[in-house]
């Protein structure tokens, strides 16, 4: 299997982007990624478009995107895995190179979620969990799915609404330092606790926003890294993945996500590292409780100790492990197809030490981790990156 | 506190509307749907390996068998998890906020349902519930009635 490096990254400004179409939004990220890699479309062997697309008017969105960004005829692949679409697309791109079928791959993640109204967007999300046996009868939504786990975490481990609010406070703080974030203002614990309930105990300020956005990543083989004279390649050290039953009543417990635990185990084994080696991570904080649970499922702390980690401030830059210091899904935004590649964008910048001041994690081992989840722990991808 | 966020509006055109309404086959699970109307909850059990499926399924991937029988589920359960849904999706936005719960029944099978009464300050993980069904709009759903009283 060939080694694979990240050699270029780009990301649009996330937010409500009523100024651009899907294609125009994708171009913002693609242009930056190609320029960052110092290449043009001619150097790319194949593009992989990751987009969920269920809120869009283009039902085959990959083709208009590929065409607009200059990737015809080298763009025959679209990837969809709900909210984990970004890292699923990265994995497909990785395999094109690892298998020797391509030298340079362009992974594009893009989503427009604000062209439909909020009840429609909530319904699309809820139906994506499990339509027939849950949404059809009970009107499940994504926040409701995560809230079911939140009430259990609270009952079993003493996690509180205040603990969850602390995650929002941290991620909004970093969002306030990120000019590409959907939310760029800080929030207080009190503001989070007073925000309106969405799916109790999850409140509005515990929730990631409905965002439009795009991110793009250029992947290259070791040969291409040499040929293109890349200064600071960031290597994909290991990828792990797993799925779980989409029928929540068939899950063994509600304290964590089995798919994340299995994906992390696979990624750590393949990368030859332990959870404690990770210095900077982007985890799937679709809701604040999800970040607390991710600390545990990724092995940063033992099960039940996630709340303590945020209460001690150990996931700020300079703490035990810097988590979501671009704002995370919570403040940077969660444009499904773009989310996972947006994590790789951020972690590549971190590993190259291109961030300034409080936005740069202090690094000794240069080990980063991205964690992207579909649904309510339905699917998880974990990617370990090293410089 | 002042708010700073990205919200860019611009001129737009409207798409040609598209309405989806699906016909979902229930031929292989008809007893389950009939049971709900009678206040009963049915699961399927594989005649070969004994695995109980809820929600019911017509095929058992464990031993590649499609020889299934219907079993009625017990009415007693314990609440494992719950949430009160305030931000309701399209199709449920004309209803009052509802509480979704997951209960483990006395035989170990888990079911989802709406918890009654929908009082999130009273409901606790571990509460005993009685399982039944009720009609909401055009369909029957499972309800998880708290055995304790909330005042």
CSV table of N, CA, C and O in Angstrom, one decimal, chain A residues 1 67 82 87 124 142 158 161 182 184 234 242 268 292 296 298 310 319 344 383:
chain,number,residue,atom,x,y,z
A,1,UNK,N,0.8,-1.2,0.0
A,1,UNK,CA,0.0,0.0,0.0
A,1,UNK,C,0.9,1.2,0.0
A,1,UNK,O,1.8,1.3,0.7
A,67,UNK,N,-18.0,20.1,-13.0
A,67,UNK,CA,-18.0,20.9,-14.3
A,67,UNK,C,-17.5,22.3,-14.0
A,67,UNK,O,-16.7,22.9,-14.6
A,82,UNK,N,-24.0,10.8,4.9
A,82,UNK,CA,-24.6,11.7,5.8
A,82,UNK,C,-23.6,12.7,6.3
A,82,UNK,O,-22.7,13.2,5.6
A,87,UNK,N,-15.1,12.8,5.6
A,87,UNK,CA,-14.1,11.9,5.8
A,87,UNK,C,-14.3,10.6,5.0
A,87,UNK,O,-13.3,9.9,4.7
A,124,UNK,N,-35.5,16.6,7.1
A,124,UNK,CA,-34.6,15.8,6.3
A,124,UNK,C,-33.6,15.1,7.2
A,124,UNK,O,-33.3,13.9,7.1
A,142,UNK,N,-32.3,14.9,14.6
A,142,UNK,CA,-30.9,14.7,15.0
A,142,UNK,C,-30.7,15.2,16.4
A,142,UNK,O,-30.2,14.4,17.2
A,158,UNK,N,-23.5,11.8,36.0
A,158,UNK,CA,-23.5,13.1,36.7
A,158,UNK,C,-23.2,14.3,35.8
A,158,UNK,O,-22.9,15.4,36.3
A,161,UNK,N,-26.1,20.0,32.5
A,161,UNK,CA,-26.3,21.0,31.4
A,161,UNK,C,-25.2,22.0,31.4
A,161,UNK,O,-24.8,22.6,30.4
A,182,UNK,N,-18.9,30.1,11.1
A,182,UNK,CA,-20.3,30.6,11.0
A,182,UNK,C,-20.6,31.5,12.2
A,182,UNK,O,-21.1,32.6,12.0
A,184,UNK,N,-19.0,33.8,15.2
A,184,UNK,CA,-17.7,34.4,15.5
A,184,UNK,C,-17.9,35.3,16.8
A,184,UNK,O,-17.1,36.2,17.0
A,234,UNK,N,1.7,16.6,4.9
A,234,UNK,CA,1.0,16.0,6.2
A,234,UNK,C,0.6,14.6,5.8
A,234,UNK,O,-0.2,14.5,4.9
A,242,UNK,N,-16.3,2.5,11.0
A,242,UNK,CA,-17.3,1.5,11.4
A,242,UNK,C,-18.7,2.0,11.3
A,242,UNK,O,-18.9,3.3,11.3
A,268,UNK,N,-6.0,4.0,15.4
A,268,UNK,CA,-4.8,4.0,16.2
A,268,UNK,C,-3.9,2.9,15.9
A,268,UNK,O,-2.7,3.0,15.8
A,292,UNK,N,-18.4,15.8,24.6
A,292,UNK,CA,-18.0,15.1,25.8
A,292,UNK,C,-17.9,13.6,25.6
A,292,UNK,O,-17.0,12.9,26.1
A,296,UNK,N,-14.5,10.5,25.5
A,296,UNK,CA,-14.4,9.1,26.1
A,296,UNK,C,-14.3,8.0,25.0
A,296,UNK,O,-13.4,7.2,25.1
A,298,UNK,N,-13.0,8.2,22.1
A,298,UNK,CA,-11.7,8.3,21.4
A,298,UNK,C,-10.6,7.9,22.3
A,298,UNK,O,-9.4,7.8,21.9
A,310,UNK,N,-13.6,18.7,30.3
A,310,UNK,CA,-14.0,20.1,29.8
A,310,UNK,C,-14.1,21.0,31.0
A,310,UNK,O,-13.7,22.2,31.0
A,319,UNK,N,-3.8,22.5,26.8
A,319,UNK,CA,-4.3,21.5,27.8
A,319,UNK,C,-3.8,20.1,27.3
A,319,UNK,O,-2.9,20.0,26.5
A,344,UNK,N,-9.9,18.4,8.2
A,344,UNK,CA,-8.6,18.1,7.7
A,344,UNK,C,-7.9,19.4,7.3
A,344,UNK,O,-6.7,19.6,7.4
A,383,UNK,N,-9.5,9.7,11.4
A,383,UNK,CA,-8.3,9.8,10.6
A,383,UNK,C,-7.2,10.4,11.5
A,383,UNK,O,-7.4,11.4,12.1
